[in-house]
Amino acid sequence: MELRKQPLMSFKAVSNWPPEWIWTFGANDIHPTGEIGVLENARQSIVNPDTCFLTIGYAGSGYVGRLVFDQPGFCQHVSELLKANYGRPLNEVGQIDIANTP
């Protein structure tokens, strides 16, 4: 099943993909939405193991997004999958086939 359609890609029954993007640097914040940009980084939070942070580059600016999960184990699985896909467009990352469990 595609990452973007995976039922475990959710928090309290609400899909967490794609995340909302917060501008971190660059000339202009164009308020992007959706599966845009190129994945640059992904890290599972050491404070909240049910949370993963992603960074993307888009139109000369940087953005951060947050994914919150109901299951910390699945969050870790997704974080590792994202780390293996740095440099790929986010719309391609959303198409990756992912199982329910790590």
PDB file of C-alpha atoms in Angstrom:
ATOM      1  CA  MET A   1       0.000   0.000   0.000  1.00  0.00           C
ATOM      2  CA  GLU A   2       1.257   3.498  -0.810  1.00  0.00           C
ATOM      3  CA  LEU A   3       2.607   5.500   2.122  1.00  0.00           C
ATOM      4  CA  ARG A   4       0.057   8.255   1.458  1.00  0.00           C
ATOM      5  CA  LYS A   5      -2.828   5.752   1.693  1.00  0.00           C
ATOM      6  CA  GLN A   6      -1.516   3.702   4.623  1.00  0.00           C
ATOM      7  CA  PRO A   7      -4.151   3.715   7.434  1.00  0.00           C
ATOM      8  CA  LEU A   8      -1.414   3.848  10.110  1.00  0.00           C
ATOM      9  CA  MET A   9      -0.239   7.178   8.636  1.00  0.00           C
ATOM     10  CA  SER A  10      -2.616   8.913  11.007  1.00  0.00           C
ATOM     11  CA  PHE A  11      -3.127  10.391  14.441  1.00  0.00           C
ATOM     12  CA  LYS A  12      -6.493  10.001  16.185  1.00  0.00           C
ATOM     13  CA  ALA A  13      -8.067   8.776  12.919  1.00  0.00           C
ATOM     14  CA  VAL A  14      -6.887  11.822  10.922  1.00  0.00           C
ATOM     15  CA  SER A  15      -4.358  11.364   8.135  1.00  0.00           C
ATOM     16  CA  ASN A  16      -0.979  12.935   8.883  1.00  0.00           C
ATOM     17  CA  TRP A  17       0.281  12.867   5.264  1.00  0.00           C
ATOM     18  CA  PRO A  18       1.377  15.176   3.866  1.00  0.00           C
ATOM     19  CA  PRO A  19       2.257  17.349   6.847  1.00  0.00           C
ATOM     20  CA  GLU A  20       1.647  21.070   7.077  1.00  0.00           C
ATOM     21  CA  TRP A  21       4.801  22.978   6.099  1.00  0.00           C
ATOM     22  CA  ILE A  22       6.421  25.674   8.225  1.00  0.00           C
ATOM     23  CA  TRP A  23       8.924  28.000   6.571  1.00  0.00           C
ATOM     24  CA  THR A  24      12.409  27.809   8.132  1.00  0.00           C
ATOM     25  CA  PHE A  25      14.642  29.749   5.733  1.00  0.00           C
ATOM     26  CA  GLY A  26      14.882  31.287   2.285  1.00  0.00           C
ATOM     27  CA  ALA A  27      13.880  34.441   0.507  1.00  0.00           C
ATOM     28  CA  ASN A  28      10.124  33.919   0.458  1.00  0.00           C
ATOM     29  CA  ASP A  29       7.544  31.849   2.288  1.00  0.00           C
ATOM     30  CA  ILE A  30       5.106  30.823  -0.412  1.00  0.00           C
ATOM     31  CA  HIS A  31       2.963  28.780   2.027  1.00  0.00           C
ATOM     32  CA  PRO A  32       3.230  25.473   0.152  1.00  0.00           C
ATOM     33  CA  THR A  33       0.805  22.641   0.743  1.00  0.00           C
ATOM     34  CA  GLY A  34       0.765  18.989  -0.213  1.00  0.00           C
ATOM     35  CA  GLU A  35       3.445  16.645  -1.535  1.00  0.00           C
ATOM     36  CA  ILE A  36       5.845  19.297  -2.753  1.00  0.00           C
ATOM     37  CA  GLY A  37       9.594  19.785  -2.732  1.00  0.00           C
ATOM     38  CA  VAL A  38      12.461  17.394  -2.142  1.00  0.00           C
ATOM     39  CA  LEU A  39      12.925  15.412   1.061  1.00  0.00           C
ATOM     40  CA  GLU A  40      16.121  16.564   2.779  1.00  0.00           C
ATOM     41  CA  ASN A  41      15.898  15.113   6.280  1.00  0.00           C
ATOM     42  CA  ALA A  42      13.695  13.061   8.611  1.00  0.00           C
ATOM     43  CA  ARG A  43      14.149  12.348  12.313  1.00  0.00           C
ATOM     44  CA  GLN A  44      12.073  10.631  14.947  1.00  0.00           C
ATOM     45  CA  SER A  45      11.765  12.828  18.014  1.00  0.00           C
ATOM     46  CA  ILE A  46      13.786  11.731  21.044  1.00  0.00           C
ATOM     47  CA  VAL A  47      11.299  13.561  23.267  1.00  0.00           C
ATOM     48  CA  ASN A  48       8.085  12.142  21.756  1.00  0.00           C
ATOM     49  CA  PRO A  49       8.708   8.802  20.006  1.00  0.00           C
ATOM     50  CA  ASP A  50       5.328   9.094  18.285  1.00  0.00           C
ATOM     51  CA  THR A  51       6.547  12.141  16.321  1.00  0.00           C
ATOM     52  CA  CYS A  52       8.743  12.520  13.248  1.00  0.00           C
ATOM     53  CA  PHE A  53      10.048  15.767  11.763  1.00  0.00           C
ATOM     54  CA  LEU A  54      10.817  16.170   8.052  1.00  0.00           C
ATOM     55  CA  THR A  55      12.574  18.924   6.189  1.00  0.00           C
ATOM     56  CA  ILE A  56      12.126  19.709   2.522  1.00  0.00           C
ATOM     57  CA  GLY A  57      13.569  22.133   0.046  1.00  0.00           C
ATOM     58  CA  TYR A  58      11.116  23.921  -2.230  1.00  0.00           C
ATOM     59  CA  ALA A  59      11.485  26.948  -4.512  1.00  0.00           C
ATOM     60  CA  GLY A  60      14.735  28.040  -2.869  1.00  0.00           C
ATOM     61  CA  SER A  61      13.382  27.868   0.675  1.00  0.00           C
ATOM     62  CA  GLY A  62      13.361  25.293   3.474  1.00  0.00           C
ATOM     63  CA  TYR A  63      10.342  23.948   5.300  1.00  0.00           C
ATOM     64  CA  VAL A  64       9.750  21.617   8.230  1.00  0.00           C
ATOM     65  CA  GLY A  65       6.750  19.365   8.768  1.00  0.00           C
ATOM     66  CA  ARG A  66       5.652  17.153  11.643  1.00  0.00           C
ATOM     67  CA  LEU A  67       4.076  13.708  11.506  1.00  0.00           C
ATOM     68  CA  VAL A  68       2.401  12.467  14.699  1.00  0.00           C
ATOM     69  CA  PHE A  69       1.363   8.815  14.988  1.00  0.00           C
ATOM     70  CA  ASP A  70      -0.799   6.717  17.284  1.00  0.00           C
ATOM     71  CA  GLN A  71       1.878   3.998  17.271  1.00  0.00           C
ATOM     72  CA  PRO A  72       5.510   4.940  18.106  1.00  0.00           C
ATOM     73  CA  GLY A  73       6.759   1.717  16.486  1.00  0.00           C
ATOM     74  CA  PHE A  74       5.192   2.676  13.181  1.00  0.00           C
ATOM     75  CA  CYS A  75       6.650   6.178  13.547  1.00  0.00           C
ATOM     76  CA  GLN A  76      10.116   4.630  13.796  1.00  0.00           C
ATOM     77  CA  HIS A  77       9.421   2.480  10.728  1.00  0.00           C
ATOM     78  CA  VAL A  78       8.343   5.533   8.709  1.00  0.00           C
ATOM     79  CA  SER A  79      11.312   7.591   9.942  1.00  0.00           C
ATOM     80  CA  GLU A  80      13.739   4.938   8.726  1.00  0.00           C
ATOM     81  CA  LEU A  81      11.945   4.660   5.396  1.00  0.00           C
ATOM     82  CA  LEU A  82      12.133   8.434   4.944  1.00  0.00           C
ATOM     83  CA  LYS A  83      15.854   8.482   5.802  1.00  0.00           C
ATOM     84  CA  ALA A  84      16.442   5.963   3.010  1.00  0.00           C
ATOM     85  CA  ASN A  85      14.770   8.322   0.528  1.00  0.00           C
ATOM     86  CA  TYR A  86      16.571  11.643   1.002  1.00  0.00           C
ATOM     87  CA  GLY A  87      16.827  13.598  -2.223  1.00  0.00           C
ATOM     88  CA  ARG A  88      13.585  12.273  -3.690  1.00  0.00           C
ATOM     89  CA  PRO A  89      10.583  14.442  -4.541  1.00  0.00           C
ATOM     90  CA  LEU A  90       7.928  14.154  -1.855  1.00  0.00           C
ATOM     91  CA  ASN A  91       5.265  13.095  -4.363  1.00  0.00           C
ATOM     92  CA  GLU A  92       7.460  10.049  -5.160  1.00  0.00           C
ATOM     93  CA  VAL A  93       7.945   9.339  -1.452  1.00  0.00           C
ATOM     94  CA  GLY A  94       4.158   9.283  -1.038  1.00  0.00           C
ATOM     95  CA  GLN A  95       4.005   6.472  -3.627  1.00  0.00           C
ATOM     96  CA  ILE A  96       6.405   4.147  -1.766  1.00  0.00           C
ATOM     97  CA  ASP A  97       4.883   0.783  -0.891  1.00  0.00           C
ATOM     98  CA  ILE A  98       4.812   0.343   2.881  1.00  0.00           C
ATOM     99  CA  ALA A  99       3.522  -2.480   5.074  1.00  0.00           C
ATOM    100  CA  ASN A 100       1.532  -2.165   8.298  1.00  0.00           C
ATOM    101  CA  THR A 101       4.416  -3.237  10.494  1.00  0.00           C
ATOM    102  CA  PRO A 102       8.186  -2.759  10.464  1.00  0.00           C
TER     103      PRO A 102
END
